[in-house]
Tab-separated table of N, CA and C in Angstrom:
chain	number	residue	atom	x	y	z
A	178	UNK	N	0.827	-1.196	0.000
A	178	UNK	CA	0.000	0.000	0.000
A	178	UNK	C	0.869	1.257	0.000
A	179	UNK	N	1.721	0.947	0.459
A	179	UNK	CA	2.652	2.401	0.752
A	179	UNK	C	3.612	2.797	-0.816
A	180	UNK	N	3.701	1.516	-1.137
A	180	UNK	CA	4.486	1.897	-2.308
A	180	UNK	C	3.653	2.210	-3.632
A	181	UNK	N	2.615	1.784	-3.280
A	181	UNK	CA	1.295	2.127	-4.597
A	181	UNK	C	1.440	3.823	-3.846
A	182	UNK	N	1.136	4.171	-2.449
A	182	UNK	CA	0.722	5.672	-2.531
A	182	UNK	C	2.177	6.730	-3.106
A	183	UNK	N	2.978	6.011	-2.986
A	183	UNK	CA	5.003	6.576	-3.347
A	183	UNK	C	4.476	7.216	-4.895
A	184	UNK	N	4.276	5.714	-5.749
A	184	UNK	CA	4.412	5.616	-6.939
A	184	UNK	C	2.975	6.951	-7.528
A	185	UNK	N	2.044	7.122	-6.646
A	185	UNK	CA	1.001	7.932	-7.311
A	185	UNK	C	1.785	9.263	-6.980
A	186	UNK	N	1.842	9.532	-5.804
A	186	UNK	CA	2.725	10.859	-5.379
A	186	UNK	C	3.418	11.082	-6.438
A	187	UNK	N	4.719	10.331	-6.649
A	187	UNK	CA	5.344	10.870	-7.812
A	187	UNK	C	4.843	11.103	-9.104
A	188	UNK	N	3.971	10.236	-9.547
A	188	UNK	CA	3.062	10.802	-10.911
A	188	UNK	C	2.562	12.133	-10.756
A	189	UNK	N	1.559	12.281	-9.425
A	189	UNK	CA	1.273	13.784	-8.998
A	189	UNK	C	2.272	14.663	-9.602
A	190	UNK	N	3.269	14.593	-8.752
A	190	UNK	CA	4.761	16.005	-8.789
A	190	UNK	C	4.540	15.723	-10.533
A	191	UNK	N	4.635	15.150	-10.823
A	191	UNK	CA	5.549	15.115	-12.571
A	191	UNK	C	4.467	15.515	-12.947
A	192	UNK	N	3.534	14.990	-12.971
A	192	UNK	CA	1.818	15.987	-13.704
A	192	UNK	C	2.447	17.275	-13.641
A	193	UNK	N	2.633	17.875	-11.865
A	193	UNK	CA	1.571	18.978	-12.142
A	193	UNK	C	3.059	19.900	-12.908
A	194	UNK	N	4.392	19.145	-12.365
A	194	UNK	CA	5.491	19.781	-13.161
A	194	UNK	C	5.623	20.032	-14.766
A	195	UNK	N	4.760	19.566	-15.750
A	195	UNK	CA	4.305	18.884	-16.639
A	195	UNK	C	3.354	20.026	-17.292
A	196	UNK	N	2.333	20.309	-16.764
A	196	UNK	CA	1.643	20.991	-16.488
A	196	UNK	C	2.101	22.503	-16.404
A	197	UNK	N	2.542	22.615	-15.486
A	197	UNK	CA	3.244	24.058	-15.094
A	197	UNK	C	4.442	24.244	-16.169
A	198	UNK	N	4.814	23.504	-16.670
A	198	UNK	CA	5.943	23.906	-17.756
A	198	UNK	C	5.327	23.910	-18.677
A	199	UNK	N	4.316	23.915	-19.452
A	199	UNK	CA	3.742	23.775	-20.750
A	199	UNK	C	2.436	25.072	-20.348
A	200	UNK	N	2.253	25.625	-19.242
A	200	UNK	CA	1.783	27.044	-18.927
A	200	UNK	C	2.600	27.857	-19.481
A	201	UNK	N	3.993	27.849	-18.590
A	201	UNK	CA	4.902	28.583	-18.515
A	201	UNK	C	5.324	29.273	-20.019
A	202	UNK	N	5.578	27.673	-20.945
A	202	UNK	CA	6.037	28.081	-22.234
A	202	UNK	C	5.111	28.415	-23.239
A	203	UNK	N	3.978	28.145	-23.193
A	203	UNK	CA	2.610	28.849	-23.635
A	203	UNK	C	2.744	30.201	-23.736
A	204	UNK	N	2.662	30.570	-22.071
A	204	UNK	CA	2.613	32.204	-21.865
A	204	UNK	C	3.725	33.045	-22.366
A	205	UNK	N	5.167	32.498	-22.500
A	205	UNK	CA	5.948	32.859	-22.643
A	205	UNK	C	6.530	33.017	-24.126
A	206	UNK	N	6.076	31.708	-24.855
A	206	UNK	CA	5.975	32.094	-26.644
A	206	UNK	C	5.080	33.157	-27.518
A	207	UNK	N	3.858	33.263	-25.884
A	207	UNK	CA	3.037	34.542	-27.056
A	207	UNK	C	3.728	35.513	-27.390
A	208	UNK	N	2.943	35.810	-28.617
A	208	UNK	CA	3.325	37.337	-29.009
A	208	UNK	C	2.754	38.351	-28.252
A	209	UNK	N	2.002	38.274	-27.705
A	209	UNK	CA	1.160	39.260	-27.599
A	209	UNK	C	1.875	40.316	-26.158
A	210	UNK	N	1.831	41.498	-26.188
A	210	UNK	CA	2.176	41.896	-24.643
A	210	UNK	C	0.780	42.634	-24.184
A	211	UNK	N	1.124	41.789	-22.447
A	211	UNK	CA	-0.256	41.798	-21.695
A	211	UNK	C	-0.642	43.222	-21.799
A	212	UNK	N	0.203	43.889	-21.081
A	212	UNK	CA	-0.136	45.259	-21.057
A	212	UNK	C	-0.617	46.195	-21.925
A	213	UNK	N	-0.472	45.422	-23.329
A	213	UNK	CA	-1.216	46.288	-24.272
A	213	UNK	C	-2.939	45.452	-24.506
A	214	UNK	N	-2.842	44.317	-24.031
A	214	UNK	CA	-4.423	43.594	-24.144
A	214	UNK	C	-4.869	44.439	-22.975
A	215	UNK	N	-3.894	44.725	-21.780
A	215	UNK	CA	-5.403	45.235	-20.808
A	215	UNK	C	-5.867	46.450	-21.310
A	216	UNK	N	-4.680	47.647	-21.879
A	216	UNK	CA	-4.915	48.769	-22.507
A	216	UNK	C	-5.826	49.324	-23.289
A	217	UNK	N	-6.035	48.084	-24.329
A	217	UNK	CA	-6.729	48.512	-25.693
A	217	UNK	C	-5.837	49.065	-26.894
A	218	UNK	N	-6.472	49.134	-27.652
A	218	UNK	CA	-5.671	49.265	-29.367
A	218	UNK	C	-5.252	51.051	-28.945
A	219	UNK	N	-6.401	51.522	-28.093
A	219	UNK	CA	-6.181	53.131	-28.307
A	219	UNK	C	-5.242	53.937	-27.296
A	220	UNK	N	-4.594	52.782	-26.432
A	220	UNK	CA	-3.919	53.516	-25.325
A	220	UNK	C	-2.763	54.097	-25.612
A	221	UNK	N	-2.894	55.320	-25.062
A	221	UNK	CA	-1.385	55.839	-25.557
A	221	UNK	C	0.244	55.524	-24.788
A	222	UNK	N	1.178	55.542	-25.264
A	222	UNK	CA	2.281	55.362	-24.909
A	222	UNK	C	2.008	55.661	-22.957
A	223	UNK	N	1.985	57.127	-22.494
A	223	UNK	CA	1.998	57.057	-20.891
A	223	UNK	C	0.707	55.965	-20.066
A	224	UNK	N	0.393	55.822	-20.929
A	224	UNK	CA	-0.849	54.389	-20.617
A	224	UNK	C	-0.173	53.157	-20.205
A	225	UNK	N	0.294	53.074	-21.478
A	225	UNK	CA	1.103	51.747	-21.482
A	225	UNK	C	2.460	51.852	-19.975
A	226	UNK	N	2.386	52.992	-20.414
A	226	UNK	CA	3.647	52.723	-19.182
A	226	UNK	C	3.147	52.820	-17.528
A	227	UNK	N	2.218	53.655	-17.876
A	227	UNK	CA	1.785	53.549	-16.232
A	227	UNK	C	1.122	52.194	-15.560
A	228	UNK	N	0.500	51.473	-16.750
A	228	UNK	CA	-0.043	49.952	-16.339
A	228	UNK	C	1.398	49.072	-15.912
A	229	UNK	N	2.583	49.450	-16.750
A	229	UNK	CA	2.856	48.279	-16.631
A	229	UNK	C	3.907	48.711	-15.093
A	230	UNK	N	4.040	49.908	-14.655
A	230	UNK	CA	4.614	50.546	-13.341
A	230	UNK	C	3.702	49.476	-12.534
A	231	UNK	N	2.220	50.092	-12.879
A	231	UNK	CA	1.276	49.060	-11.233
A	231	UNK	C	1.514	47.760	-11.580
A	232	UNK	N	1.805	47.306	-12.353
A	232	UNK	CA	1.606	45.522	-12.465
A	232	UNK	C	2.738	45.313	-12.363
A	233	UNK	N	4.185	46.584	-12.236
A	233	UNK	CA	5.125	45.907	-11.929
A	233	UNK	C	6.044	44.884	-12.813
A	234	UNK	N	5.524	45.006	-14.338
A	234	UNK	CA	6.252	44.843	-15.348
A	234	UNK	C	7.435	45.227	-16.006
């Protein structure tokens, strides 16, 4: 019993590692930059920059 719960544990970790790396490189291949999706097409340059000051970008 103990080694059936070992063997699931470790499937767990590797999922969610698995998981979290295929987020990671998702988010990270877009093109897109966030700060201009929260903005809009019409925001101007001190827009852009002041969002990305609060979010700390």
């Amino acid at each position: 019993m103990i080694a059936y719960l070992g063997r699931r544990l470790i499937q767990s970790l590797l999922i969610l590692l698995g998981v979290s790396l295929i987020t990671f490189a998702l988010l990270y291949l877009l093109p897109a930059d966030p700060v201009r999706q929260i903005a809009g097409r019409s925001a101007t340059p001190q827009t852009v920059e002041n969002i990305r000051q609060q979010l700390g970008l």
